[in-house]
Amino acid sequence: MRLFKRQKYQMDLSSANETLQSVFAACKQEPNTIPFDKLILRQRARTKPFTIGKYLSILFVILLFIVPFVFPHSKTSISTEPNSLSELSIVNHYTDDDSFTLILSGEKIDFDSCYAVDVNNVHYEPVSYNKKENKIVFPYYGEALNIYIYDVNAHSIQVILTPKE
């Protein structure tokens, strides 16, 4: 069964040239002055860049499908409960082996009042924080956390951290 095989028709160059000249004569056109073998070489030269481009584009499409599997996604998802009085917001977040880091925007963050609570109602204080970068780090053991971030005016945002399965 030949579903994907192409049949190639081959003809020697002299009979191909005679056929071309008879087609020109039948159409009352002037005969071809360029040798037939040069016509074949020109056609092959024109299709080579197309063939290379075709294979390169196939390679790039395959790479487009593979790339999302190369870069792992975050193991956690984050949601916030906005407070209209607070100007605090989350700029970035990421998890390390045993910590969860939040980078915040807003002024006058009260890092000493911030804390996290897990599903068993265990309170966690921040492991570290950096006031210049507005970065705060909490311990993270793969469980859901409710994180409360306060500013000096007692306004807060609640961040709910849930692990992805």
PDB file of C-alpha atoms in Angstrom:
ATOM      1  CA  MET A   1       0.000   0.000   0.000  1.00  0.00           C
ATOM      2  CA  ARG A   2       1.577   3.284  -1.110  1.00  0.00           C
ATOM      3  CA  LEU A   3      -0.154   6.021   0.806  1.00  0.00           C
ATOM      4  CA  PHE A   4       2.793   8.306   1.400  1.00  0.00           C
ATOM      5  CA  LYS A   5       5.173   7.435  -1.402  1.00  0.00           C
ATOM      6  CA  ARG A   6       5.369   9.756  -4.349  1.00  0.00           C
ATOM      7  CA  GLN A   7       5.814   8.423  -7.794  1.00  0.00           C
ATOM      8  CA  LYS A   8       8.691  10.082  -9.560  1.00  0.00           C
ATOM      9  CA  TYR A   9       8.502  10.265 -13.296  1.00  0.00           C
ATOM     10  CA  GLN A  10      11.860  10.310 -14.967  1.00  0.00           C
ATOM     11  CA  MET A  11      12.749  11.176 -18.498  1.00  0.00           C
ATOM     12  CA  ASP A  12      16.168  11.573 -20.013  1.00  0.00           C
ATOM     13  CA  LEU A  13      17.227  15.156 -20.760  1.00  0.00           C
ATOM     14  CA  SER A  14      17.289  14.833 -24.547  1.00  0.00           C
ATOM     15  CA  SER A  15      13.722  13.495 -24.819  1.00  0.00           C
ATOM     16  CA  ALA A  16      12.553  16.128 -22.279  1.00  0.00           C
ATOM     17  CA  ASN A  17      14.184  18.831 -24.410  1.00  0.00           C
ATOM     18  CA  GLU A  18      12.507  17.461 -27.578  1.00  0.00           C
ATOM     19  CA  THR A  19       9.121  17.423 -25.824  1.00  0.00           C
ATOM     20  CA  LEU A  20       9.589  21.034 -24.690  1.00  0.00           C
ATOM     21  CA  GLN A  21      10.572  22.141 -28.207  1.00  0.00           C
ATOM     22  CA  SER A  22       7.517  20.379 -29.709  1.00  0.00           C
ATOM     23  CA  VAL A  23       5.240  22.105 -27.156  1.00  0.00           C
ATOM     24  CA  PHE A  24       6.705  25.484 -28.185  1.00  0.00           C
ATOM     25  CA  ALA A  25       6.221  24.605 -31.864  1.00  0.00           C
ATOM     26  CA  ALA A  26       2.603  23.501 -31.273  1.00  0.00           C
ATOM     27  CA  CYS A  27       1.871  26.804 -29.502  1.00  0.00           C
ATOM     28  CA  LYS A  28       3.583  28.750 -32.319  1.00  0.00           C
ATOM     29  CA  GLN A  29       6.194  30.191 -29.971  1.00  0.00           C
ATOM     30  CA  GLU A  30       9.863  30.646 -30.709  1.00  0.00           C
ATOM     31  CA  PRO A  31      11.931  27.639 -29.644  1.00  0.00           C
ATOM     32  CA  ASN A  32      13.772  27.546 -26.353  1.00  0.00           C
ATOM     33  CA  THR A  33      17.373  28.801 -26.625  1.00  0.00           C
ATOM     34  CA  ILE A  34      18.482  27.878 -23.102  1.00  0.00           C
ATOM     35  CA  PRO A  35      19.725  24.298 -22.813  1.00  0.00           C
ATOM     36  CA  PHE A  36      17.309  22.067 -20.948  1.00  0.00           C
ATOM     37  CA  ASP A  37      19.893  20.876 -18.394  1.00  0.00           C
ATOM     38  CA  LYS A  38      20.495  24.495 -17.327  1.00  0.00           C
ATOM     39  CA  LEU A  39      16.743  24.980 -16.858  1.00  0.00           C
ATOM     40  CA  ILE A  40      16.691  21.947 -14.552  1.00  0.00           C
ATOM     41  CA  LEU A  41      19.664  23.266 -12.546  1.00  0.00           C
ATOM     42  CA  ARG A  42      18.025  26.679 -12.144  1.00  0.00           C
ATOM     43  CA  GLN A  43      14.801  25.083 -10.900  1.00  0.00           C
ATOM     44  CA  ARG A  44      16.711  23.003  -8.340  1.00  0.00           C
ATOM     45  CA  ALA A  45      18.633  26.074  -7.187  1.00  0.00           C
ATOM     46  CA  ARG A  46      15.382  27.966  -6.645  1.00  0.00           C
ATOM     47  CA  THR A  47      13.761  25.219  -4.569  1.00  0.00           C
ATOM     48  CA  LYS A  48      16.709  24.615  -2.219  1.00  0.00           C
ATOM     49  CA  PRO A  49      16.081  27.716  -0.015  1.00  0.00           C
ATOM     50  CA  PHE A  50      12.390  26.840   0.108  1.00  0.00           C
ATOM     51  CA  THR A  51      13.152  23.308   1.271  1.00  0.00           C
ATOM     52  CA  ILE A  52      15.576  24.559   3.931  1.00  0.00           C
ATOM     53  CA  GLY A  53      13.016  27.147   5.107  1.00  0.00           C
ATOM     54  CA  LYS A  54      10.306  24.501   5.266  1.00  0.00           C
ATOM     55  CA  TYR A  55      12.373  22.235   7.498  1.00  0.00           C
ATOM     56  CA  LEU A  56      13.467  25.152   9.702  1.00  0.00           C
ATOM     57  CA  SER A  57       9.865  26.252  10.192  1.00  0.00           C
ATOM     58  CA  ILE A  58       8.846  22.689  11.105  1.00  0.00           C
ATOM     59  CA  LEU A  59      11.680  22.626  13.643  1.00  0.00           C
ATOM     60  CA  PHE A  60      10.538  25.933  15.180  1.00  0.00           C
ATOM     61  CA  VAL A  61       6.932  24.736  15.452  1.00  0.00           C
ATOM     62  CA  ILE A  62       8.110  21.604  17.250  1.00  0.00           C
ATOM     63  CA  LEU A  63      10.209  23.749  19.594  1.00  0.00           C
ATOM     64  CA  LEU A  64       7.170  25.930  20.331  1.00  0.00           C
ATOM     65  CA  PHE A  65       5.314  22.872  21.570  1.00  0.00           C
ATOM     66  CA  ILE A  66       8.253  21.595  23.632  1.00  0.00           C
ATOM     67  CA  VAL A  67       9.286  24.860  25.366  1.00  0.00           C
ATOM     68  CA  PRO A  68       6.373  24.991  27.879  1.00  0.00           C
ATOM     69  CA  PHE A  69       7.474  21.621  29.274  1.00  0.00           C
ATOM     70  CA  VAL A  70      11.045  22.838  29.796  1.00  0.00           C
ATOM     71  CA  PHE A  71      10.157  25.660  32.179  1.00  0.00           C
ATOM     72  CA  PRO A  72       8.329  24.428  35.279  1.00  0.00           C
ATOM     73  CA  HIS A  73       5.348  26.319  36.579  1.00  0.00           C
ATOM     74  CA  SER A  74       5.012  27.512  40.130  1.00  0.00           C
ATOM     75  CA  LYS A  75       3.965  24.834  42.595  1.00  0.00           C
ATOM     76  CA  THR A  76       1.553  27.217  44.288  1.00  0.00           C
ATOM     77  CA  SER A  77      -1.205  29.579  43.346  1.00  0.00           C
ATOM     78  CA  ILE A  78      -1.912  32.833  45.087  1.00  0.00           C
ATOM     79  CA  SER A  79      -5.068  34.870  45.494  1.00  0.00           C
ATOM     80  CA  THR A  80      -5.606  38.125  47.311  1.00  0.00           C
ATOM     81  CA  GLU A  81      -8.579  39.659  48.981  1.00  0.00           C
ATOM     82  CA  PRO A  82      -8.338  43.371  48.181  1.00  0.00           C
ATOM     83  CA  ASN A  83      -9.046  45.998  50.796  1.00  0.00           C
ATOM     84  CA  SER A  84     -10.144  49.334  49.368  1.00  0.00           C
ATOM     85  CA  LEU A  85      -8.430  51.276  52.178  1.00  0.00           C
ATOM     86  CA  SER A  86      -5.053  49.623  51.742  1.00  0.00           C
ATOM     87  CA  GLU A  87      -2.530  50.558  49.083  1.00  0.00           C
ATOM     88  CA  LEU A  88      -0.659  47.305  49.506  1.00  0.00           C
ATOM     89  CA  SER A  89      -0.347  44.948  46.572  1.00  0.00           C
ATOM     90  CA  ILE A  90       1.774  42.005  45.503  1.00  0.00           C
ATOM     91  CA  VAL A  91       4.366  42.623  42.812  1.00  0.00           C
ATOM     92  CA  ASN A  92       5.890  39.140  42.682  1.00  0.00           C
ATOM     93  CA  HIS A  93       5.986  35.863  44.592  1.00  0.00           C
ATOM     94  CA  TYR A  94       7.911  32.599  44.463  1.00  0.00           C
ATOM     95  CA  THR A  95       8.558  29.478  46.512  1.00  0.00           C
ATOM     96  CA  ASP A  96      11.893  27.956  47.408  1.00  0.00           C
ATOM     97  CA  ASP A  97      12.524  24.625  49.112  1.00  0.00           C
ATOM     98  CA  ASP A  98      11.016  25.586  52.456  1.00  0.00           C
ATOM     99  CA  SER A  99      10.062  29.251  52.120  1.00  0.00           C
ATOM    100  CA  PHE A 100       7.545  31.467  50.383  1.00  0.00           C
ATOM    101  CA  THR A 101       8.656  34.961  49.338  1.00  0.00           C
ATOM    102  CA  LEU A 102       6.383  37.923  48.639  1.00  0.00           C
ATOM    103  CA  ILE A 103       7.547  41.155  47.036  1.00  0.00           C
ATOM    104  CA  LEU A 104       5.093  43.931  47.815  1.00  0.00           C
ATOM    105  CA  SER A 105       4.343  47.431  46.647  1.00  0.00           C
ATOM    106  CA  GLY A 106       3.116  50.131  48.934  1.00  0.00           C
ATOM    107  CA  GLU A 107       4.558  52.328  51.614  1.00  0.00           C
ATOM    108  CA  LYS A 108       4.815  51.949  55.360  1.00  0.00           C
ATOM    109  CA  ILE A 109       4.501  48.175  55.553  1.00  0.00           C
ATOM    110  CA  ASP A 110       4.500  46.952  59.146  1.00  0.00           C
ATOM    111  CA  PHE A 111       6.627  43.837  58.745  1.00  0.00           C
ATOM    112  CA  ASP A 112       6.548  43.044  62.472  1.00  0.00           C
ATOM    113  CA  SER A 113       2.740  42.659  62.411  1.00  0.00           C
ATOM    114  CA  CYS A 114       2.639  40.328  59.412  1.00  0.00           C
ATOM    115  CA  TYR A 115       1.982  36.645  59.978  1.00  0.00           C
ATOM    116  CA  ALA A 116       0.708  33.458  58.330  1.00  0.00           C
ATOM    117  CA  VAL A 117      -1.775  30.839  59.542  1.00  0.00           C
ATOM    118  CA  ASP A 118      -2.000  27.290  58.198  1.00  0.00           C
ATOM    119  CA  VAL A 119      -5.071  25.016  58.071  1.00  0.00           C
ATOM    120  CA  ASN A 120      -4.337  23.728  61.600  1.00  0.00           C
ATOM    121  CA  ASN A 121      -4.426  27.303  62.957  1.00  0.00           C
ATOM    122  CA  VAL A 122      -0.652  27.343  63.570  1.00  0.00           C
ATOM    123  CA  HIS A 123       0.755  30.882  63.376  1.00  0.00           C
ATOM    124  CA  TYR A 124       4.023  31.547  61.544  1.00  0.00           C
ATOM    125  CA  GLU A 125       6.054  34.706  61.857  1.00  0.00           C
ATOM    126  CA  PRO A 126       8.123  35.900  58.876  1.00  0.00           C
ATOM    127  CA  VAL A 127      11.505  34.209  58.616  1.00  0.00           C
ATOM    128  CA  SER A 128      13.029  37.407  57.251  1.00  0.00           C
ATOM    129  CA  TYR A 129      12.123  40.648  55.555  1.00  0.00           C
ATOM    130  CA  ASN A 130      13.846  43.439  53.674  1.00  0.00           C
ATOM    131  CA  LYS A 131      12.319  46.897  54.084  1.00  0.00           C
ATOM    132  CA  LYS A 132      14.232  48.397  51.152  1.00  0.00           C
ATOM    133  CA  GLU A 133      12.981  45.788  48.696  1.00  0.00           C
ATOM    134  CA  ASN A 134       9.564  45.330  50.402  1.00  0.00           C
ATOM    135  CA  LYS A 135      10.311  41.614  50.502  1.00  0.00           C
ATOM    136  CA  ILE A 136       8.975  39.278  53.169  1.00  0.00           C
ATOM    137  CA  VAL A 137       9.726  35.563  53.559  1.00  0.00           C
ATOM    138  CA  PHE A 138       7.495  33.035  55.346  1.00  0.00           C
ATOM    139  CA  PRO A 139       8.192  29.376  56.102  1.00  0.00           C
ATOM    140  CA  TYR A 140       6.389  27.084  53.680  1.00  0.00           C
ATOM    141  CA  TYR A 141       5.848  23.350  54.157  1.00  0.00           C
ATOM    142  CA  GLY A 142       3.595  22.564  51.191  1.00  0.00           C
ATOM    143  CA  GLU A 143       0.285  23.352  52.939  1.00  0.00           C
ATOM    144  CA  ALA A 144      -2.264  26.078  52.380  1.00  0.00           C
ATOM    145  CA  LEU A 145      -1.505  29.336  54.168  1.00  0.00           C
ATOM    146  CA  ASN A 146      -3.464  32.480  54.932  1.00  0.00           C
ATOM    147  CA  ILE A 147      -0.981  35.331  55.004  1.00  0.00           C
ATOM    148  CA  TYR A 148      -1.869  38.672  56.525  1.00  0.00           C
ATOM    149  CA  ILE A 149       0.152  41.734  55.492  1.00  0.00           C
ATOM    150  CA  TYR A 150      -0.356  44.983  57.443  1.00  0.00           C
ATOM    151  CA  ASP A 151       0.705  48.582  56.978  1.00  0.00           C
ATOM    152  CA  VAL A 152       1.336  51.057  59.798  1.00  0.00           C
ATOM    153  CA  ASN A 153      -2.254  52.358  59.542  1.00  0.00           C
ATOM    154  CA  ALA A 154      -3.584  48.870  60.407  1.00  0.00           C
ATOM    155  CA  HIS A 155      -4.857  48.307  56.869  1.00  0.00           C
ATOM    156  CA  SER A 156      -4.234  44.819  55.583  1.00  0.00           C
ATOM    157  CA  ILE A 157      -4.388  42.439  52.680  1.00  0.00           C
ATOM    158  CA  GLN A 158      -5.010  38.740  53.043  1.00  0.00           C
ATOM    159  CA  VAL A 159      -3.079  36.419  50.772  1.00  0.00           C
ATOM    160  CA  ILE A 160      -4.294  32.845  50.372  1.00  0.00           C
ATOM    161  CA  LEU A 161      -1.572  30.445  49.288  1.00  0.00           C
ATOM    162  CA  THR A 162      -2.680  27.031  48.051  1.00  0.00           C
ATOM    163  CA  PRO A 163      -0.395  24.282  46.734  1.00  0.00           C
ATOM    164  CA  LYS A 164      -1.084  23.016  43.231  1.00  0.00           C
ATOM    165  CA  GLU A 165      -1.681  19.292  42.983  1.00  0.00           C
TER     166      GLU A 165
END
